[in-house]
Structure formats: C-alpha cells, structure tokens
Amino acid sequence: MDAATLSAVGAIVVGLAAAGAALMGHRGANAAQQSGAVLGGYSTLVDNLQEERDKLQTKIVENERLLAAAYAELASERADKAALQGQITTLTAENGRLRERIVELGGQPT
C-alpha cells in the first residue's frame, strides 16, 4: 500500500474512533441528564412527603387538643351527673322520711 492509501485508511479509522467516542460521550451525557432528572424528581417527592407529614403532625396536635377538651367536658358532666344523683338520692330519702312522719301524725301520705 502506498502512503496515500494508508493516510486515507488512517483518517477513516481515526474518524470512526472519534465518532464512537462522541457517541459514548453523548450516551454518558444522556445518562447523567436522566440521573439528574431522577434525582430532581426524588427531591420533589421527598419535599412533598415532608410537607404532607408536617400537615398531618399539625392535624394530630389539633386533634389531641380537641380530644383533651372533650375528655375534660365529659369529666365535668360526669361530676355534675354524680352530684345530681346524690341530690336525687337525698331528696328521695327525705320524701320517704316526710311521708313516714305524716303517717305518724295521723295523715295520709300523698
């Protein structure tokens, strides 16, 4: 082979090698770009999940406050109910004693 043919073949080989390197470089850039997009999407997802978690924690705190208020109201109502029950018992017993006293005095109980 003469020098011109070798130069032409060498240029073709170098051109093919350069094209192959460019193709590999382009694929690497695409992979990096896709990786960046995945990481960006992951970051957005994490941010959204953290925001949702924070909202739920705030809602739990509010529900705990409402629950404590409901328990306090229930305890108050139970205390009121117990006081009323005591008053009913006392008045019923007093009515019984008064009816007995009426009978002792010769009257008719109502």
PDB file of C-alpha atoms in Angstrom:
ATOM      1  CA  MET A   1       0.000   0.000   0.000  1.00  0.00           C
ATOM      2  CA  ASP A   2       1.185   3.421  -0.716  1.00  0.00           C
ATOM      3  CA  ALA A   3       1.260   6.336   1.678  1.00  0.00           C
ATOM      4  CA  ALA A   4      -1.909   7.946   0.319  1.00  0.00           C
ATOM      5  CA  THR A   5      -3.943   4.786   0.877  1.00  0.00           C
ATOM      6  CA  LEU A   6      -2.544   4.374   4.384  1.00  0.00           C
ATOM      7  CA  SER A   7      -3.351   8.003   5.146  1.00  0.00           C
ATOM      8  CA  ALA A   8      -6.908   7.548   3.867  1.00  0.00           C
ATOM      9  CA  VAL A   9      -7.408   4.341   5.860  1.00  0.00           C
ATOM     10  CA  GLY A  10      -5.880   6.034   8.927  1.00  0.00           C
ATOM     11  CA  ALA A  11      -8.215   9.009   8.529  1.00  0.00           C
ATOM     12  CA  ILE A  12     -11.194   6.681   8.256  1.00  0.00           C
ATOM     13  CA  VAL A  13     -10.116   4.730  11.365  1.00  0.00           C
ATOM     14  CA  VAL A  14      -9.493   7.937  13.315  1.00  0.00           C
ATOM     15  CA  GLY A  15     -12.860   9.295  12.140  1.00  0.00           C
ATOM     16  CA  LEU A  16     -14.655   6.115  13.225  1.00  0.00           C
ATOM     17  CA  ALA A  17     -12.881   6.195  16.599  1.00  0.00           C
ATOM     18  CA  ALA A  18     -13.837   9.840  17.056  1.00  0.00           C
ATOM     19  CA  ALA A  19     -17.454   9.078  16.111  1.00  0.00           C
ATOM     20  CA  GLY A  20     -17.511   6.172  18.564  1.00  0.00           C
ATOM     21  CA  ALA A  21     -16.080   8.359  21.320  1.00  0.00           C
ATOM     22  CA  ALA A  22     -18.609  11.087  20.545  1.00  0.00           C
ATOM     23  CA  LEU A  23     -21.441   8.540  20.647  1.00  0.00           C
ATOM     24  CA  MET A  24     -20.246   7.202  24.000  1.00  0.00           C
ATOM     25  CA  GLY A  25     -19.878  10.737  25.311  1.00  0.00           C
ATOM     26  CA  HIS A  26     -23.392  11.589  24.191  1.00  0.00           C
ATOM     27  CA  ARG A  27     -24.795   8.469  25.860  1.00  0.00           C
ATOM     28  CA  GLY A  28     -22.927   9.369  29.043  1.00  0.00           C
ATOM     29  CA  ALA A  29     -24.387  12.873  28.920  1.00  0.00           C
ATOM     30  CA  ASN A  30     -27.880  11.434  28.436  1.00  0.00           C
ATOM     31  CA  ALA A  31     -27.366   9.076  31.349  1.00  0.00           C
ATOM     32  CA  ALA A  32     -26.165  11.948  33.544  1.00  0.00           C
ATOM     33  CA  GLN A  33     -29.096  14.069  32.441  1.00  0.00           C
ATOM     34  CA  GLN A  34     -31.561  11.258  33.207  1.00  0.00           C
ATOM     35  CA  SER A  35     -29.861  10.684  36.538  1.00  0.00           C
ATOM     36  CA  GLY A  36     -30.227  14.387  37.315  1.00  0.00           C
ATOM     37  CA  ALA A  37     -33.905  14.252  36.361  1.00  0.00           C
ATOM     38  CA  VAL A  38     -34.425  11.219  38.596  1.00  0.00           C
ATOM     39  CA  LEU A  39     -32.657  12.913  41.485  1.00  0.00           C
ATOM     40  CA  GLY A  40     -34.676  16.094  40.919  1.00  0.00           C
ATOM     41  CA  GLY A  41     -37.899  14.086  40.870  1.00  0.00           C
ATOM     42  CA  TYR A  42     -36.834  12.233  44.008  1.00  0.00           C
ATOM     43  CA  SER A  43     -36.079  15.527  45.735  1.00  0.00           C
ATOM     44  CA  THR A  44     -39.517  16.888  44.802  1.00  0.00           C
ATOM     45  CA  LEU A  45     -41.173  13.709  46.037  1.00  0.00           C
ATOM     46  CA  VAL A  46     -39.290  13.898  49.343  1.00  0.00           C
ATOM     47  CA  ASP A  47     -40.278  17.564  49.746  1.00  0.00           C
ATOM     48  CA  ASN A  48     -43.937  16.729  49.065  1.00  0.00           C
ATOM     49  CA  LEU A  49     -43.877  13.853  51.535  1.00  0.00           C
ATOM     50  CA  GLN A  50     -42.269  16.035  54.198  1.00  0.00           C
ATOM     51  CA  GLU A  51     -44.915  18.733  53.676  1.00  0.00           C
ATOM     52  CA  GLU A  52     -47.686  16.152  53.948  1.00  0.00           C
ATOM     53  CA  ARG A  53     -46.079  14.701  57.102  1.00  0.00           C
ATOM     54  CA  ASP A  54     -45.877  18.177  58.648  1.00  0.00           C
ATOM     55  CA  LYS A  55     -49.557  18.837  57.863  1.00  0.00           C
ATOM     56  CA  LEU A  56     -50.545  15.521  59.411  1.00  0.00           C
ATOM     57  CA  GLN A  57     -48.490  16.225  62.529  1.00  0.00           C
ATOM     58  CA  THR A  58     -50.217  19.606  62.861  1.00  0.00           C
ATOM     59  CA  LYS A  59     -53.602  17.904  62.475  1.00  0.00           C
ATOM     60  CA  ILE A  60     -52.654  15.346  65.164  1.00  0.00           C
ATOM     61  CA  VAL A  61     -51.739  18.142  67.573  1.00  0.00           C
ATOM     62  CA  GLU A  62     -55.086  19.850  66.925  1.00  0.00           C
ATOM     63  CA  ASN A  63     -56.968  16.559  67.350  1.00  0.00           C
ATOM     64  CA  GLU A  64     -55.128  15.895  70.633  1.00  0.00           C
ATOM     65  CA  ARG A  65     -56.186  19.335  71.880  1.00  0.00           C
ATOM     66  CA  LEU A  66     -59.814  18.706  70.915  1.00  0.00           C
ATOM     67  CA  LEU A  67     -59.686  15.250  72.491  1.00  0.00           C
ATOM     68  CA  ALA A  68     -58.356  16.662  75.769  1.00  0.00           C
ATOM     69  CA  ALA A  69     -61.137  19.270  75.776  1.00  0.00           C
ATOM     70  CA  ALA A  70     -63.743  16.559  75.130  1.00  0.00           C
ATOM     71  CA  TYR A  71     -62.378  14.434  77.985  1.00  0.00           C
ATOM     72  CA  ALA A  72     -62.438  17.453  80.300  1.00  0.00           C
ATOM     73  CA  GLU A  73     -66.056  18.193  79.335  1.00  0.00           C
ATOM     74  CA  LEU A  74     -67.005  14.547  79.850  1.00  0.00           C
ATOM     75  CA  ALA A  75     -65.367  14.504  83.289  1.00  0.00           C
ATOM     76  CA  SER A  76     -67.234  17.685  84.202  1.00  0.00           C
ATOM     77  CA  GLU A  77     -70.531  16.205  83.020  1.00  0.00           C
ATOM     78  CA  ARG A  78     -69.859  13.018  84.978  1.00  0.00           C
ATOM     79  CA  ALA A  79     -69.173  15.070  88.101  1.00  0.00           C
ATOM     80  CA  ASP A  80     -72.397  17.025  87.510  1.00  0.00           C
ATOM     81  CA  LYS A  81     -74.272  13.760  86.966  1.00  0.00           C
ATOM     82  CA  ALA A  82     -72.856  12.294  90.189  1.00  0.00           C
ATOM     83  CA  ALA A  83     -73.850  15.447  92.089  1.00  0.00           C
ATOM     84  CA  LEU A  84     -77.365  15.276  90.646  1.00  0.00           C
ATOM     85  CA  GLN A  85     -77.592  11.587  91.501  1.00  0.00           C
ATOM     86  CA  GLY A  86     -76.576  12.395  95.083  1.00  0.00           C
ATOM     87  CA  GLN A  87     -79.175  15.160  95.247  1.00  0.00           C
ATOM     88  CA  ILE A  88     -81.860  12.797  93.892  1.00  0.00           C
ATOM     89  CA  THR A  89     -80.941  10.179  96.489  1.00  0.00           C
ATOM     90  CA  THR A  90     -81.052  12.745  99.309  1.00  0.00           C
ATOM     91  CA  LEU A  91     -84.403  14.190  98.200  1.00  0.00           C
ATOM     92  CA  THR A  92     -85.935  10.727  97.740  1.00  0.00           C
ATOM     93  CA  ALA A  93     -84.831   9.691 101.227  1.00  0.00           C
ATOM     94  CA  GLU A  94     -86.155  12.948 102.686  1.00  0.00           C
ATOM     95  CA  ASN A  95     -89.528  12.453 100.954  1.00  0.00           C
ATOM     96  CA  GLY A  96     -89.699   8.959 102.426  1.00  0.00           C
ATOM     97  CA  ARG A  97     -88.996  10.280 105.919  1.00  0.00           C
ATOM     98  CA  LEU A  98     -91.548  13.073 105.496  1.00  0.00           C
ATOM     99  CA  ARG A  99     -94.232  10.616 104.345  1.00  0.00           C
ATOM    100  CA  GLU A 100     -93.485   8.428 107.374  1.00  0.00           C
ATOM    101  CA  ARG A 101     -93.776  11.476 109.639  1.00  0.00           C
ATOM    102  CA  ILE A 102     -97.126  12.392 108.033  1.00  0.00           C
ATOM    103  CA  VAL A 103     -98.385   8.883 108.763  1.00  0.00           C
ATOM    104  CA  GLU A 104     -97.112   9.135 112.347  1.00  0.00           C
ATOM    105  CA  LEU A 105     -99.041  12.382 112.761  1.00  0.00           C
ATOM    106  CA  GLY A 106    -102.226  10.702 111.540  1.00  0.00           C
ATOM    107  CA  GLY A 107    -102.284  11.952 107.992  1.00  0.00           C
ATOM    108  CA  GLN A 108    -102.476  10.249 104.675  1.00  0.00           C
ATOM    109  CA  PRO A 109     -99.231  10.112 102.636  1.00  0.00           C
ATOM    110  CA  THR A 110     -99.532  11.500  99.148  1.00  0.00           C
TER     111      THR A 110
END
